[in-house]
mmCIF file of C-alpha atoms in Angstrom:
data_model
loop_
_atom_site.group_PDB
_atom_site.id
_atom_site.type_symbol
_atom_site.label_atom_id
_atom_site.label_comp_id
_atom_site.label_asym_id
_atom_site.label_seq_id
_atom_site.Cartn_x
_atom_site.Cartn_y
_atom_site.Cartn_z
ATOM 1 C CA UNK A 1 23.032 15.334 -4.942
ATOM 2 C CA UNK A 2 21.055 12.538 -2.994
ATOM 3 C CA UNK A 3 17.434 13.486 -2.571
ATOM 4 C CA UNK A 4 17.786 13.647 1.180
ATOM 5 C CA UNK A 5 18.909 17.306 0.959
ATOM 6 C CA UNK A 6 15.988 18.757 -1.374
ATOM 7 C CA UNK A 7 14.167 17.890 1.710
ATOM 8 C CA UNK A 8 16.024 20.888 3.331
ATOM 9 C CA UNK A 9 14.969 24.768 2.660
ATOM 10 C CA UNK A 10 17.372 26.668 0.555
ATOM 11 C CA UNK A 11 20.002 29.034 2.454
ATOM 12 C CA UNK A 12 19.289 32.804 1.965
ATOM 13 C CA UNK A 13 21.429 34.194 -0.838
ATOM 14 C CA UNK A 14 23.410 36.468 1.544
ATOM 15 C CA UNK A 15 24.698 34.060 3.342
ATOM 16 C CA UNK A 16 26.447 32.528 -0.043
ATOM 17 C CA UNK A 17 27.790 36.335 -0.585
ATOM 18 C CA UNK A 18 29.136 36.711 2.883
ATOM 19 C CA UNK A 19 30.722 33.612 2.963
ATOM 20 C CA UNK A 20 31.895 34.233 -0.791
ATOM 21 C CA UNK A 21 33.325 37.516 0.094
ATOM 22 C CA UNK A 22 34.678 36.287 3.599
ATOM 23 C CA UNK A 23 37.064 33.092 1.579
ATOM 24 C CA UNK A 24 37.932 35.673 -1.112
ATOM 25 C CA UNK A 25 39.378 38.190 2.078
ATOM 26 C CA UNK A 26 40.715 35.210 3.952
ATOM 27 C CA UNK A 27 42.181 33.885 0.616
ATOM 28 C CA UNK A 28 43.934 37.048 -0.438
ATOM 29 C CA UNK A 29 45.563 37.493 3.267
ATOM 30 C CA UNK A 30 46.928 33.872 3.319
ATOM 31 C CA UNK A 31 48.142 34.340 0.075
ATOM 32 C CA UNK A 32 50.148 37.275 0.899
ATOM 33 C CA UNK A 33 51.232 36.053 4.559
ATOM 34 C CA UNK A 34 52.334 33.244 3.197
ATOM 35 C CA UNK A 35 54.397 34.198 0.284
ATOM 36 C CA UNK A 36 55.929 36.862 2.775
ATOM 37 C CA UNK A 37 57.183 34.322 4.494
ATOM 38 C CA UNK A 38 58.649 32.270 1.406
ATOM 39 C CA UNK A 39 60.044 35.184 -0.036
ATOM 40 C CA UNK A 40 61.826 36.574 3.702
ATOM 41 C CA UNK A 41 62.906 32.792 3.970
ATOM 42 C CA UNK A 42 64.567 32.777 0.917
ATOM 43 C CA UNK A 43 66.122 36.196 0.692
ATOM 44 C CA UNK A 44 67.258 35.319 4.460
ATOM 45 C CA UNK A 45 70.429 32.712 4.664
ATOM 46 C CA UNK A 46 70.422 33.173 8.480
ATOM 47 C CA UNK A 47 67.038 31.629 8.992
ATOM 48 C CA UNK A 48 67.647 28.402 7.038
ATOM 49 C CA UNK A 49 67.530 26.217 9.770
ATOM 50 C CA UNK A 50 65.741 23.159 10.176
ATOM 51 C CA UNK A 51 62.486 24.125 12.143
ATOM 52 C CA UNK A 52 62.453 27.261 10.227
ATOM 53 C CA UNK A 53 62.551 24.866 7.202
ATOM 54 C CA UNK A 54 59.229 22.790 8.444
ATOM 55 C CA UNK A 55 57.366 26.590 8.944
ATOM 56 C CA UNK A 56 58.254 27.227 5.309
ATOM 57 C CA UNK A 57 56.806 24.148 4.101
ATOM 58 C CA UNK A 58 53.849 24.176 5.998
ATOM 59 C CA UNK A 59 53.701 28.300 5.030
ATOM 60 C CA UNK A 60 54.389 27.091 1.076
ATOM 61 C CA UNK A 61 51.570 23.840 1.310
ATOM 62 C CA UNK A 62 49.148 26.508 2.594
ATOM 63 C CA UNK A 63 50.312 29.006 -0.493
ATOM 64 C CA UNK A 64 49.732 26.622 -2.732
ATOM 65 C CA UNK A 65 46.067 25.181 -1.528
ATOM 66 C CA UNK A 66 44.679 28.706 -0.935
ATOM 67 C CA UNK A 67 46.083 29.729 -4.606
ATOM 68 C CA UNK A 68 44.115 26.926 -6.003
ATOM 69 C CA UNK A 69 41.130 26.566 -4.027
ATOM 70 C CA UNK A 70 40.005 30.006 -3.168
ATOM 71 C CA UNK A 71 39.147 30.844 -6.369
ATOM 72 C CA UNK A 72 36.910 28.285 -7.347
ATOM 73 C CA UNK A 73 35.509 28.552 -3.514
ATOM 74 C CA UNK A 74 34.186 31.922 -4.243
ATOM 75 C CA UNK A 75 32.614 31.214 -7.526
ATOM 76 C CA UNK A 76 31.349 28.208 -6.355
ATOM 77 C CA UNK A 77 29.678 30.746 -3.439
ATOM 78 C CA UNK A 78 28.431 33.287 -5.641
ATOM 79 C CA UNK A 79 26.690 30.512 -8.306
ATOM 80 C CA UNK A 80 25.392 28.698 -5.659
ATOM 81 C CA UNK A 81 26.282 25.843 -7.101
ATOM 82 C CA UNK A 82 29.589 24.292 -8.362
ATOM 83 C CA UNK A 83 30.365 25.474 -12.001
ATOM 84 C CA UNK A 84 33.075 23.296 -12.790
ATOM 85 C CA UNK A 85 31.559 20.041 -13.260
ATOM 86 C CA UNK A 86 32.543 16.641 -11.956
ATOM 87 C CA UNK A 87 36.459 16.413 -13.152
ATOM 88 C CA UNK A 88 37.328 19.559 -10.945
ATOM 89 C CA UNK A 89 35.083 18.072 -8.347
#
């Protein structure tokens, strides 16, 4: 971290747990959503169309980066600081 931000107070604590807790809830919801709609698409032949195609892949994309990152978001939150070192960085 460049020196330029030690200049800065440190944020309270509870603002790291609310916004911990608030990507863990927002996490957990888009997960779900979104695999709703993967699953209903793919039980469903009469929505396979072509724009219902582009919802599923945005709807899948989405899936896939709130599977991954909101995880390590909400660690990251609660440690106040990033536990996973420069390679997952």
């Amino acid at each position: 971290v460049d020196a330029h931000w030690y200049q800065f107070p440190p944020m309270n604590p509870l603002w790291h747990a609310i916004l911990g807790f608030t990507i863990g809830v927002l996490g957990l919801v888009s997960c779900i959503g979104n695999g709703c709609v993967i699953y209903i698409f793919t039980t469903t032949k009469a929505l396979r169309t072509p724009s219902n195609l582009l919802v599923v892949n945005l709807a899948f994309s989405d899936f896939l980066m709130m599977f991954t990152m909101a995880p390590p978001m909400v660690i990251n939150c609660y440690h106040e600081t990033w536990t996973y070192g420069p390679i997952m960085c």
